[in-house]
Coordinates of C-alpha atoms and ligand atoms in Angstrom, one line a residue:
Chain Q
X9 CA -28.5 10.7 17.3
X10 CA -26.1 7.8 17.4
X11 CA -22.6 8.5 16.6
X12 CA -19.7 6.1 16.2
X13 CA -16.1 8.0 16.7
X14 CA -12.6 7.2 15.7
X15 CA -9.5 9.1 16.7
X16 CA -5.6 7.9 16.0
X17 CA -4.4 11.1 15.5
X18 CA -1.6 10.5 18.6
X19 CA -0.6 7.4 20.0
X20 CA -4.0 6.9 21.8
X21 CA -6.3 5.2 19.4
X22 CA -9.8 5.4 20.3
X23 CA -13.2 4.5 19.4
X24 CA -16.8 5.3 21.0
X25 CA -20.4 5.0 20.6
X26 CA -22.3 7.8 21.9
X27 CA -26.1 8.1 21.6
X28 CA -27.8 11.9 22.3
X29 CA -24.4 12.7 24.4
X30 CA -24.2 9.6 26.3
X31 CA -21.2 7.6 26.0
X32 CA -22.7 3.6 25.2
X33 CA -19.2 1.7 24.8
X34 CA -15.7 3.3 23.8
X35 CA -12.4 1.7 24.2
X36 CA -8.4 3.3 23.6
X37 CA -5.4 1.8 23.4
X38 CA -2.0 3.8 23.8
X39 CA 0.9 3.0 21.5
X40 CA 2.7 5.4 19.5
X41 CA 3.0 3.1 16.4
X42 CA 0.5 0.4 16.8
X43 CA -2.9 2.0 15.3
X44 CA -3.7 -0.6 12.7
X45 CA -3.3 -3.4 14.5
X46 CA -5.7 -2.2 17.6
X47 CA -8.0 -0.4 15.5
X48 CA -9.9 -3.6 14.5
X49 CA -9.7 -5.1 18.1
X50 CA -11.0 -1.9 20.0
X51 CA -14.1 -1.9 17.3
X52 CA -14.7 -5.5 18.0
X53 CA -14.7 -4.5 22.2
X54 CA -17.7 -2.0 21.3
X55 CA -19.8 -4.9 20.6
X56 CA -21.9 -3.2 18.4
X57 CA -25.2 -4.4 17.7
X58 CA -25.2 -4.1 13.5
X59 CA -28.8 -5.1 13.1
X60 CA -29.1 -0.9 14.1
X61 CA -26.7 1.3 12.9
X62 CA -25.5 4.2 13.7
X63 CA -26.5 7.4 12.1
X64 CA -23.5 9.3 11.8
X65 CA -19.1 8.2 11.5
X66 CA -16.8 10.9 12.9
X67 CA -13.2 10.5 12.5
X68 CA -10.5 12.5 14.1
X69 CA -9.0 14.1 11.1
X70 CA -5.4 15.5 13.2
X71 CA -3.4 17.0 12.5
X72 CA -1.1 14.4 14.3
X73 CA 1.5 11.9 12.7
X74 CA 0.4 10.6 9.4
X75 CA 0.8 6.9 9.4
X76 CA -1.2 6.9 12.5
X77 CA -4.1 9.5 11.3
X78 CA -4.6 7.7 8.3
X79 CA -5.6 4.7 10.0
X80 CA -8.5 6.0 11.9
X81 CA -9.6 8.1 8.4
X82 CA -9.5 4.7 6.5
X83 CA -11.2 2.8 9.2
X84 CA -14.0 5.1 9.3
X85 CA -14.5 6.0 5.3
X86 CA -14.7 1.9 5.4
X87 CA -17.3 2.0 7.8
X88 CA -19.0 4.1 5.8
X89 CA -19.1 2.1 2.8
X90 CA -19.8 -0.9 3.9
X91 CA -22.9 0.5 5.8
X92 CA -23.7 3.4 3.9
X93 CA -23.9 5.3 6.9
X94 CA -22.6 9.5 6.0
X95 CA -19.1 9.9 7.8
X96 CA -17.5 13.6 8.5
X97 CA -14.3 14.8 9.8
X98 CA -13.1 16.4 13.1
X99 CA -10.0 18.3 13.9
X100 CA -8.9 16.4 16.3
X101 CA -7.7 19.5 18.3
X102 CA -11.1 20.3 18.0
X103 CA -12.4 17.4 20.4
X104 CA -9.0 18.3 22.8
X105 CA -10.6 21.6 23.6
X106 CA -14.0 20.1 24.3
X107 CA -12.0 17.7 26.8
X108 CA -10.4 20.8 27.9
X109 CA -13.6 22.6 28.9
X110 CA -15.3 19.1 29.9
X111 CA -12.6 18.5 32.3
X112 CA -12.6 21.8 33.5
X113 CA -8.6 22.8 33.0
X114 CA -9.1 25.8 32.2
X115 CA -10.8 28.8 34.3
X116 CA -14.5 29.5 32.8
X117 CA -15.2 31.6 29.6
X118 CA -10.6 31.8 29.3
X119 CA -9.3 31.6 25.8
X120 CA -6.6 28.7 25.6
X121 CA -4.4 27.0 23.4
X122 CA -4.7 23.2 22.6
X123 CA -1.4 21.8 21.7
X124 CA -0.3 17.9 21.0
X125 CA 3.2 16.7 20.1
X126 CA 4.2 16.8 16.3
X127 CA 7.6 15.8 17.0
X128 CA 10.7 17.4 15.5
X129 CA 10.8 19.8 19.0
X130 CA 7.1 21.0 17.2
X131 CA 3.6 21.7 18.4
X132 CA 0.3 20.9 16.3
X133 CA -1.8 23.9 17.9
X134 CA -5.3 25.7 17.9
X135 CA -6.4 28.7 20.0
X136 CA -10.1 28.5 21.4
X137 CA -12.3 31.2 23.0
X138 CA -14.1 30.4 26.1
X139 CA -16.8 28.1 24.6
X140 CA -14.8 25.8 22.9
X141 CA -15.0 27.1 19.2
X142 CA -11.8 27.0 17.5
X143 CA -10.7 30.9 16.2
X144 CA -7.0 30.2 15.0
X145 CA -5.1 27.3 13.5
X146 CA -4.5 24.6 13.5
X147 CA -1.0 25.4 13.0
X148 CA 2.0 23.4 13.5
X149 CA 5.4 25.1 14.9
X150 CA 8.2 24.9 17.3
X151 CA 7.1 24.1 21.1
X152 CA 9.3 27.3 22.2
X153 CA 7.2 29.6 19.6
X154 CA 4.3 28.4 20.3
X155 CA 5.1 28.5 24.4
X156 CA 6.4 32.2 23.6
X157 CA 2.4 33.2 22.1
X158 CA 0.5 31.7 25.1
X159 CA 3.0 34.0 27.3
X160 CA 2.7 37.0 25.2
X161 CA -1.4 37.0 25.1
X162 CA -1.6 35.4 28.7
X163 CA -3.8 32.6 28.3
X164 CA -2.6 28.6 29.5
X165 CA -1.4 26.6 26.6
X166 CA -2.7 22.9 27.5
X167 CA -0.3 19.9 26.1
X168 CA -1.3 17.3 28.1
X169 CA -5.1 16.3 26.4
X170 CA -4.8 13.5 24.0
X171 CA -7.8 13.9 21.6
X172 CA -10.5 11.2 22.5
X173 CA -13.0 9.6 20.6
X174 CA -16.2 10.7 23.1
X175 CA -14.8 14.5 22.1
X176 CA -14.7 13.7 18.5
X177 CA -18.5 12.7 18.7
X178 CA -19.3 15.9 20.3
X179 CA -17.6 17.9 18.4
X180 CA -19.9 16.3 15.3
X181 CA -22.9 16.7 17.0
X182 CA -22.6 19.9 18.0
X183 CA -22.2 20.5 13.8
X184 CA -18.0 20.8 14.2
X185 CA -17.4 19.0 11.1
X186 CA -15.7 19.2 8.2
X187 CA -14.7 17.0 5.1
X188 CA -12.5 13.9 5.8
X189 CA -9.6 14.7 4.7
X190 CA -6.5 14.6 7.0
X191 CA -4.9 18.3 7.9
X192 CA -1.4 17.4 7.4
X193 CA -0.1 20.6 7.4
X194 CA 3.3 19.9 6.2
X195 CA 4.1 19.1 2.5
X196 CA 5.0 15.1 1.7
X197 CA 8.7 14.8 2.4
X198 CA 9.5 14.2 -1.1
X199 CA 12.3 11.1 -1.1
X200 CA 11.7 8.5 -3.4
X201 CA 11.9 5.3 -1.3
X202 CA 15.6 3.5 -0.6
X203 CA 14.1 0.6 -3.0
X204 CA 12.4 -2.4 -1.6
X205 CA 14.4 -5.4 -2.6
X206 CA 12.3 -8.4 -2.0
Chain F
X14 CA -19.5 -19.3 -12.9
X15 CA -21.6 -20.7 -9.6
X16 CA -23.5 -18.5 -7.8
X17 CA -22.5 -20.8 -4.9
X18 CA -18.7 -19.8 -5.0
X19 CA -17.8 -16.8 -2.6
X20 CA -17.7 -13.5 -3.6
X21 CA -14.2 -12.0 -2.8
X22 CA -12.9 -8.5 -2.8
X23 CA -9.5 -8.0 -2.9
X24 CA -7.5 -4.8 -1.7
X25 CA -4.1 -4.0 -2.6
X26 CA -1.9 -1.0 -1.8
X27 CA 1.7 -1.9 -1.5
X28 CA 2.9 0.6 -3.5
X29 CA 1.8 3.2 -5.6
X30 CA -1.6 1.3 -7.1
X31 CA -5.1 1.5 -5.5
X32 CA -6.8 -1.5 -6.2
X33 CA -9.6 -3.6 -5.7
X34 CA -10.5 -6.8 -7.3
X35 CA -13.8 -8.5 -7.1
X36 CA -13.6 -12.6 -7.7
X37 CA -16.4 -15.2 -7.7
X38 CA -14.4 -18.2 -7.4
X39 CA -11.9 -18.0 -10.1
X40 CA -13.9 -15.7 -12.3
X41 CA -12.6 -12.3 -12.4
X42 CA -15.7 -9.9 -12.4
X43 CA -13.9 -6.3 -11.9
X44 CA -10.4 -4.9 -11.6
X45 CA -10.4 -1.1 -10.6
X46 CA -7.2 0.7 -10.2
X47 CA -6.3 4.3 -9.0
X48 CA -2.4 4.7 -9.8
X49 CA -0.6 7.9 -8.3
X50 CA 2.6 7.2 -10.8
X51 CA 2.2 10.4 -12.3
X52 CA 2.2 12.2 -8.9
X53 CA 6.0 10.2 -8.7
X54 CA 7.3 10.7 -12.3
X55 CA 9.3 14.2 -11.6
X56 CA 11.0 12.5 -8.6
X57 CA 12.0 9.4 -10.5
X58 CA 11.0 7.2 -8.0
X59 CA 7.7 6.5 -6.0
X60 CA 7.8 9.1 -2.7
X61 CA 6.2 6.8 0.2
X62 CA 4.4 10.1 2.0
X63 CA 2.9 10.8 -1.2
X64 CA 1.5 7.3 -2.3
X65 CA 0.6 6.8 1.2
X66 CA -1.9 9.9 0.5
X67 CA -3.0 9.5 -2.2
X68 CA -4.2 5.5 -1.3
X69 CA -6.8 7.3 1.2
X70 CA -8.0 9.3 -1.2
X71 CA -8.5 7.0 -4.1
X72 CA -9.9 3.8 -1.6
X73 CA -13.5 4.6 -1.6
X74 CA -14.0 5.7 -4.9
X75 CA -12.0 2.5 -6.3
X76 CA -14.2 0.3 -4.3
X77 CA -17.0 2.6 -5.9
X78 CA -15.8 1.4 -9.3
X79 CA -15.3 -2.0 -8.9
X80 CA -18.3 -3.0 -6.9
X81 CA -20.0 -0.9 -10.5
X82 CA -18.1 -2.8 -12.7
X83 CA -19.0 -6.0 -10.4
X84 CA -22.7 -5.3 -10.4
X85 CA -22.4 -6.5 -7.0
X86 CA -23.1 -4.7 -3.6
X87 CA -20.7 -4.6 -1.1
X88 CA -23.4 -6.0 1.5
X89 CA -23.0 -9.1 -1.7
X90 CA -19.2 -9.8 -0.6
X91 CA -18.5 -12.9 1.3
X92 CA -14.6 -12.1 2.1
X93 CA -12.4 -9.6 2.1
X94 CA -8.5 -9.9 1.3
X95 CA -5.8 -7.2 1.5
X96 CA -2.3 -6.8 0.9
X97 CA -0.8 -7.1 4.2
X98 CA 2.9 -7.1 2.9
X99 CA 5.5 -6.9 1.7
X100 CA 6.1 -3.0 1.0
X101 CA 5.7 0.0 2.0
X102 CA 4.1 0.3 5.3
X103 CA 2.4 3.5 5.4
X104 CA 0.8 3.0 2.2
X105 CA -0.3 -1.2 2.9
X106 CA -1.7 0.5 6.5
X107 CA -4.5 2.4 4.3
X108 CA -5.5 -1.0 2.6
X109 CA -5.2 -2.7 5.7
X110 CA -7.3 -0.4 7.9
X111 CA -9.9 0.1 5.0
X112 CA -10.2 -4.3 4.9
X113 CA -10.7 -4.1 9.0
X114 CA -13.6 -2.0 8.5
X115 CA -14.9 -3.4 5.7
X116 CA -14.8 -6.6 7.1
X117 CA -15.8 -6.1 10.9
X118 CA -18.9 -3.7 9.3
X119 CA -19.7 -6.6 6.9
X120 CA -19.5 -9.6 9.6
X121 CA -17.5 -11.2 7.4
X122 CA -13.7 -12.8 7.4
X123 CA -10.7 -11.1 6.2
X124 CA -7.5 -12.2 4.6
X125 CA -4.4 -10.6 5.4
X126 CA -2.4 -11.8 2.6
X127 CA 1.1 -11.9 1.0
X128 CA 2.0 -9.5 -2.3
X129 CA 4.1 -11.9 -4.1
X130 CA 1.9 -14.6 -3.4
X131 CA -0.7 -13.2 -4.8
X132 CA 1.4 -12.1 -7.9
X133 CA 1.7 -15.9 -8.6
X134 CA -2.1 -17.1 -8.2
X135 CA -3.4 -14.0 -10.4
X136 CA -2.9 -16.4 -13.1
X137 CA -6.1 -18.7 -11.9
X138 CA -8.0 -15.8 -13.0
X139 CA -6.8 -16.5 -16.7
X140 CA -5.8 -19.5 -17.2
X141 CA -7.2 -21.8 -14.5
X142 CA -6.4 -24.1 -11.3
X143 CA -2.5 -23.5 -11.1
X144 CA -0.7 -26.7 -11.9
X145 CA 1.8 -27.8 -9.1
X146 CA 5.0 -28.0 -9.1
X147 CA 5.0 -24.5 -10.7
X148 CA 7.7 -21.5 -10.6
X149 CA 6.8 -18.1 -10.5
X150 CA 9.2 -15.7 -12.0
X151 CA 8.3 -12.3 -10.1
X152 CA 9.7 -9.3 -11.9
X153 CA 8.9 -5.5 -10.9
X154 CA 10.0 -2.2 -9.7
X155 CA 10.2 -3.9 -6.0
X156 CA 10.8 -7.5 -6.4
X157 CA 13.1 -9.9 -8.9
X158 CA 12.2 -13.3 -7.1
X159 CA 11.9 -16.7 -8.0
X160 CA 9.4 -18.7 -6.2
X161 CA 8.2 -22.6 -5.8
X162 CA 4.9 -23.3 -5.3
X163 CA 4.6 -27.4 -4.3
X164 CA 1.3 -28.8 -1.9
X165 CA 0.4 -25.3 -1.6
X166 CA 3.2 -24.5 0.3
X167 CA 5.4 -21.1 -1.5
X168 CA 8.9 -21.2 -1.3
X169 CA 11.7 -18.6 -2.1
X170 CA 14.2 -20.1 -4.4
X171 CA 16.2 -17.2 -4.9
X172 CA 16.0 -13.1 -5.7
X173 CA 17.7 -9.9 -6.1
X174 CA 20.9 -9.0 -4.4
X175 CA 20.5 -5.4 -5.2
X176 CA 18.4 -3.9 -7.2
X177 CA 14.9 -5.3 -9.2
X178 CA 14.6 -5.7 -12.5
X179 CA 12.1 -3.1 -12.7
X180 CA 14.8 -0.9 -11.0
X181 CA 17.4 -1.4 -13.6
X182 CA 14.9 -0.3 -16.3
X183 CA 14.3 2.8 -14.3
X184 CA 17.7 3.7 -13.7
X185 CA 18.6 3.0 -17.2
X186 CA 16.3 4.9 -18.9
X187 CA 16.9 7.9 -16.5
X188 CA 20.4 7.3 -18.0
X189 CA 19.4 7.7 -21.6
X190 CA 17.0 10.2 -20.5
X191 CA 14.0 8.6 -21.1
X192 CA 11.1 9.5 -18.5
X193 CA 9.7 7.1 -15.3
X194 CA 8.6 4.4 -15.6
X195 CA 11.5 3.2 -17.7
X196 CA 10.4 -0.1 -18.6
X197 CA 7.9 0.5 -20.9
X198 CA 10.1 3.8 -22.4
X199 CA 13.5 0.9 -22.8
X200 CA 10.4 -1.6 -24.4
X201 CA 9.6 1.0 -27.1
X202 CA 13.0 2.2 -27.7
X203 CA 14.6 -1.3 -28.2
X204 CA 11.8 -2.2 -31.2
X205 CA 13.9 -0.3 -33.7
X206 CA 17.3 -0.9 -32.3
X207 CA 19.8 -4.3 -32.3
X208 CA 19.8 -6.4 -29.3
X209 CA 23.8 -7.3 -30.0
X210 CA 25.1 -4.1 -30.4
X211 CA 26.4 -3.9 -26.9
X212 CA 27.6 -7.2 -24.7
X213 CA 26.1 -5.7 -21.3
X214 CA 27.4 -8.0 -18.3
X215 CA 24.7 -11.2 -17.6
X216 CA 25.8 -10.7 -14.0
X217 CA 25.2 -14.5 -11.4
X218 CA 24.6 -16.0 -14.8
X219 CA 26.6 -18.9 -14.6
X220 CA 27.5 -18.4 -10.6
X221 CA 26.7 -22.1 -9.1
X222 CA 26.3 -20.4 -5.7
X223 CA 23.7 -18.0 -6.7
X224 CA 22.0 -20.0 -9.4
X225 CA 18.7 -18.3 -8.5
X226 CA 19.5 -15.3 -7.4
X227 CA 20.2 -11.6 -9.4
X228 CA 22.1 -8.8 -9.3
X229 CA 21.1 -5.7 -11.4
X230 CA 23.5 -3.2 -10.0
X231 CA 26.1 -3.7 -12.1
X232 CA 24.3 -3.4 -15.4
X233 CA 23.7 0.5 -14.5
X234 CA 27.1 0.8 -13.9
X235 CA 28.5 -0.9 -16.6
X236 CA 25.9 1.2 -18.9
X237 CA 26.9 4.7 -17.4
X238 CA 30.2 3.9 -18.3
X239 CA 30.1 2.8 -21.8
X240 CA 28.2 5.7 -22.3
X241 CA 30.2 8.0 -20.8
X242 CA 33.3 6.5 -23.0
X243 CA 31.2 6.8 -26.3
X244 CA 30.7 10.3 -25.7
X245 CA 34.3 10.9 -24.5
X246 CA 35.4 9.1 -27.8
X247 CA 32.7 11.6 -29.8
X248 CA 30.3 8.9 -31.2
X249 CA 26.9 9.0 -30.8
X250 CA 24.8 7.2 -28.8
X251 CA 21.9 5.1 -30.0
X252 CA 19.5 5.2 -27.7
X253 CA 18.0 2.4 -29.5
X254 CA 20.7 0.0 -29.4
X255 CA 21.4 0.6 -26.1
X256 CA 17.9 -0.1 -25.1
X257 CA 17.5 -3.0 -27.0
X258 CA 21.2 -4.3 -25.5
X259 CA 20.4 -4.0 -22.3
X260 CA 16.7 -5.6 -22.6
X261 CA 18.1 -8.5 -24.0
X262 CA 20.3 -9.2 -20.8
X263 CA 17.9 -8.4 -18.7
X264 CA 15.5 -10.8 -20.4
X265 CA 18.2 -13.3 -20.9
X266 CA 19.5 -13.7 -17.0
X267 CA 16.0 -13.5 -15.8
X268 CA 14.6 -16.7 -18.1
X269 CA 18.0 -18.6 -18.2
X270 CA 17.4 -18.7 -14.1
X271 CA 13.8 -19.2 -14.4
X272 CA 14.0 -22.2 -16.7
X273 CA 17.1 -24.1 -14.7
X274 CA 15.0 -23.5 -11.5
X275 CA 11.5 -25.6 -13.3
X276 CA 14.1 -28.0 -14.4
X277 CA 16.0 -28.3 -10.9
X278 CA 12.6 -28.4 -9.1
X279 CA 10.8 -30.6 -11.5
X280 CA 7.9 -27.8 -12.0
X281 CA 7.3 -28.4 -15.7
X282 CA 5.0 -24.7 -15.6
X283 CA 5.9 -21.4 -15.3
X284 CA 4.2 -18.3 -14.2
X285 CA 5.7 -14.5 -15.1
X286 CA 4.4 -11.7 -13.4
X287 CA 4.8 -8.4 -12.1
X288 CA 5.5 -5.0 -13.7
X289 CA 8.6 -6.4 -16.1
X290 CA 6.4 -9.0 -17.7
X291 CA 5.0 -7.0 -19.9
X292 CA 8.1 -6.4 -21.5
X293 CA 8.3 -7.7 -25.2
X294 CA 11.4 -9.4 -25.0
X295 CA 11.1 -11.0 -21.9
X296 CA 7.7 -12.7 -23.4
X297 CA 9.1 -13.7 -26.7
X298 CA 12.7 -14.8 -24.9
X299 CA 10.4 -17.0 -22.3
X300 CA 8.1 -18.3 -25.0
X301 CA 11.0 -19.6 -27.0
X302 CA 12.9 -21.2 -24.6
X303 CA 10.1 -22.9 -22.4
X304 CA 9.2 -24.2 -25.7
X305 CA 12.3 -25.8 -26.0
X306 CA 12.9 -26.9 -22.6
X307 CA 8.9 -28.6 -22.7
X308 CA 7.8 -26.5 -19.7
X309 CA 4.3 -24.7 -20.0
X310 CA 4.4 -20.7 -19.5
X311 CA 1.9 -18.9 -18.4
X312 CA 2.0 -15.4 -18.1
X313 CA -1.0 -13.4 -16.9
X314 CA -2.5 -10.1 -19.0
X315 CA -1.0 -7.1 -18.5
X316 CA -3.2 -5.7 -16.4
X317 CA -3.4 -8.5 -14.1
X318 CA 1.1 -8.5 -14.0
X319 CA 1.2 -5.0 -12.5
X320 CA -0.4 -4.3 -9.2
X321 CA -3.4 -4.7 -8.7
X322 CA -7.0 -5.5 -6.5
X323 CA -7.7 -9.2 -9.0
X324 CA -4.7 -10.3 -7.7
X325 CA -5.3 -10.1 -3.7
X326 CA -8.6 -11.4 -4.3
X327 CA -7.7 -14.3 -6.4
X328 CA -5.2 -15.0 -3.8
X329 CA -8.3 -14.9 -0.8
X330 CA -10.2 -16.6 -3.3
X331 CA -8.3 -19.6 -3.1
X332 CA -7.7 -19.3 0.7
X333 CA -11.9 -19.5 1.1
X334 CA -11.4 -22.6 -1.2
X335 CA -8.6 -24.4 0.9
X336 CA -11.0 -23.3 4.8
X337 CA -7.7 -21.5 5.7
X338 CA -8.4 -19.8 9.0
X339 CA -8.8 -16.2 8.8
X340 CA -7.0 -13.7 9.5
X341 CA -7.2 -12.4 13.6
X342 CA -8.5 -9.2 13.8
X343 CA -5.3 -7.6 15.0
X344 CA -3.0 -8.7 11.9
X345 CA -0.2 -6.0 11.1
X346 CA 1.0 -4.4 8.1
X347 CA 4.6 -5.3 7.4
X348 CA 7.3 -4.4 5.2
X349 CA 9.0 -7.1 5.0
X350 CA 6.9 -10.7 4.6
X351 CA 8.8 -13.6 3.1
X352 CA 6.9 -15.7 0.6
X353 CA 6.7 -18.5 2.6
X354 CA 4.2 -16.4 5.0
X355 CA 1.1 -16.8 2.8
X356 CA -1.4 -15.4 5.1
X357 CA -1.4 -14.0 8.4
Ligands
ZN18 ZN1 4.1 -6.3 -7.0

């Protein structure tokens, strides 16, 4: 099966092609605000071949800063349309726990936490079992709360795993999907806009 | 229509409006539209977070509809062209993205386009090749702006130095407690009530320095207090009267500076457009008085004045038609785009 995955849930944007688990092409770029001007140029680097397409879109779906999500989510619903190929969703803590396990930082068969930055002095967080598969969250709360559960229960909270795009693919494969729509978790900050005068 | 003139989708989400526009040439064949300004309404003005959300939701079903209403196939589209500013970022990021793919998944070139710009060339759609020298009067929620477009070239004569037109609607009819949008709600109101009840202030009107520009704060002020004094004084308020009063200096800055710009520029056509053109007075006020000053108006149909997809395509539309050079494939979304920054 050949999957193409998005992720720009944090400030690295990525994107990969992975065919029955091996990685083809993928390419990242790391900037904090940037997603919608790289997304294009890392899809162009893939240099797909579009006479045969890929079966299956996965898109990180975060949580992780909005703006930034949302690019990746559009990118890949537009993929989908314009090659009627089916696209699904991934939480992209989801994939950070399979890069977790993959890269081996954390002792066999342990439960963990997987936590990225949501800013504010906040976590976004999931707690895995051994095998990868998500059994709480995701949840988003303060870095010293959720630091405070991993000590109470004992396991190693991991902050350091950006969620990547060959995860994201796995993740699908393996049937972790769920429908694209982005897991914001918080409620729209609800300010009308200082007016645009143009 | 020729089958031989490129098919053109157009994607615009500056603001709170999904759209997508399909174009052959200059033949409009679909205009879908997903608007979130009910989702808005309760906070009397539109929250970027949520129009930025409910863009992503509404994209693929939009370009559903229109490519339906097109009888066309995406894999049919021989362009795509997108809002790329100005306004607000999160939510032009959605259209943006959702073009890249589009585009890159087609193999086919993309137009990172202006908003206002667009605004002004909707009007091929309707009522032909735009004539040159021409103004374009561009009047919303967002923008007041008056613009030349000479040799293809756009160039910003003047605009708001506070508030939009569109803006003084709003905040007027929150005023007299009439619900957002207030444009339409002062439009009805004013039909039964007398345009010279009140002398609301015409503010720049006659200012040499700022013949083209606008200023809308004041009005709001000067409104809040003459109601305020009525009330204080015991009388009632018509809410008619002060609809219709207020309208009529809106309309009457905004086409005074219109007309002396055609006649400064020696642009003998002018195009209205944006959200405030379909107000009643502002038509009939233009009407007149290009009639008398011999300049041709043309103002698009209402659906094509407020945002919407028609617009960006008619805008890539023409690009195709000129060979402009696409956009390159890492072109940004931004905020803030001056006029004279037709494409990126
Ligand atoms: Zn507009």
């Amino acid at each position: 099966m050949k999957v193409i995955a998005v992720d720009t849930s944090t400030e690295l944007s990525s994107i990969a092609l992975v065919d029955s688990g091996t990685v083809i092409s993928m390419a990242s770029h790391t900037d904090a605000r940037g997603h919608v001007e790289a997304i294009g140029a890392l899809f162009a680097e893939l240099e797909l071949d579009l006479n045969s397409l890929p079966d299956l879109i996965a898109c990180g779906v975060g949580p992780g800063p909005y703006t930034g999500l949302r690019v990746g989510i559009a990118f890949a619903q537009g993929l989908s349309a314009a090659w009627s190929v089916p696209v699904v969703g991934v939480c992209s803590l989801d994939a950070v726990a399979n890069a977790i396990i993959r890269q081996g930082l954390v002792a066999p068969g342990s439960e963990f936490i997987a936590a990225t930055d949501a800013r504010r002095k906040e976590f976004y967080w999931a707690k895995f079992d051994g095998s990868g598969k998500r059994v709480s969250g995701p949840n988003v709360d303060l870095t010293d709360v959720v630091r405070g559960l991993a000590l109470e229960a004992e396991i190693p909270l991991v902050t350091q795993v950006l969620p990547h795009a060959i995860d994201i693919a796995a993740c699908a494969v393996r049937g972790d999907s769920l429908d694209v729509t982005p897991m914001y978790l918080r409620e729209a900050n609800a300010k009308p806009s200082a007016p645009v005068t143009l | 229509m020729s089958m031989s003139e490129p098919l053109v989708l157009g994607i615009e989400t500056s603001c709170d409006e999904t759209g997508i526009g399909i174009v052959r040439g200059r033949e409009l064949l679909s205009n879908a539209l997903a608007s979130s300004v009910e989702l808005h309404a309760r906070f009397g003005g539109v929250v970027p977070e949520v129009a930025s959300r409910a863009h992503l939701e509404a994209m693929l079903p939009t370009i559903e509809l229109a490519c339906a209403q097109a009888g066309v196939s995406l894999r049919d589209i021989d362009a795509i062209a997108v809002t790329a500013g100005p306004g607000l970022v999160g939510a032009l990021i959605v259209g943006v993205a959702s073009a890249k793919a589009l585009a890159l998944g087609l193999e086919i070139p993309i137009y990172g386009v202006n908003h206002l710009a667009a605004h002004v060339m909707v009007d091929e759609l309707e009522h032909g090749p735009l004539p040159e020298p021409v103004i374009g009067l561009l009047v919303s929620g967002g923008h007041s702006s008056l613009i030349k477009v000479s040799n293809g070239e756009f160039t910003s004569l003047g605009q708001t130095l506070d508030d939009a037109a569109g803006e003084a609607f709003d905040k007027v009819a929150r005023l007299l407690g009439l619900p957002f949008p207030g444009g339409p709600m002062i439009d009805q109101a004013a039909q039964s009530g007398d345009p010279n009840a009140i002398d609301f202030p015409r503010a720049l009107r006659t200012d040499p320095v700022n013949a083209f520009n606008f200023s809308f704060s004041g009005l709001k002020t000067a409104v809040a207090r003459w109601v305020k004094e009525e009330q204080r004084v015991g009388n009632t308020i018509s809410v008619p009267d002060v609809a219709a009063s207020v309208q009529e200096a809106i309309a009457d800055v905004l086409t005074s500076k219109a007309i002396a710009a055609a006649l400064d520029q020696n642009a003998p056509h002018l195009v209205i457009a944006g959200g405030v053109a379909a107000n009643s007075r502002l038509r009939a006020l233009a009407a007149q008085r290009c009639a008398l000053a011999g300049i041709e108006l043309r103002v698009p149909s209402p659906t094509l004045c407020t945002d919407n997809g028609a617009m960006v395509a008619a805008l890539g539309s023409h690009l195709v038609r000129i060979g402009a050079l696409p956009s390159p494939v890492d072109f940004p979304a931004t905020s803030t785009l001056s006029v004279s920054q037709v494409l990126f």
